[in-house]
Steps between C-alpha positions, in 0.01 A plus 500: 500500500324817616348778295584853608226751586547873539270729696531859382334784681448665833413311812238654722418202716695639796282812521224501761142481377344843468176589671274790411677827575841334542796635307732225379858579401601451139698181429877506518661546161869407503767723344614204289324181386494254792517123463386253766680181584379207294254255653335192357225244513492155337464643150623860482775729618382853586649845547328830577615814324404838645517784251589864554215749468623613155536145369159402642347790303675375186367149562145638516557692176605174332229274638240715673563272798253257342729235357827327565813621326693288256871458552596779260269742680621435854862498385429829322397647835837405646410180686798265488459125536670196350325318216191294572309746719139589416286781640201334669337749736450873554463651847352845539 
């Protein structure tokens, strides 16, 4: 039995580290919500969800980017997952 974990947000880990005076490109915002393949460890099943720019702005209006969303909130933004998923991390 595995619990499902959902990562909602934008992933910036692929961007190079900025140095003083360096201009770094803005992150890629997809035209539609993107869902990663599922992956798992011994306890949880995970999936990353990358939001569009407009939906990311709505997420920040709802939570200020300072808390996780409950299921009704992330579903209200248009994220679609089967039952049992929980938002567990925000990437900026």
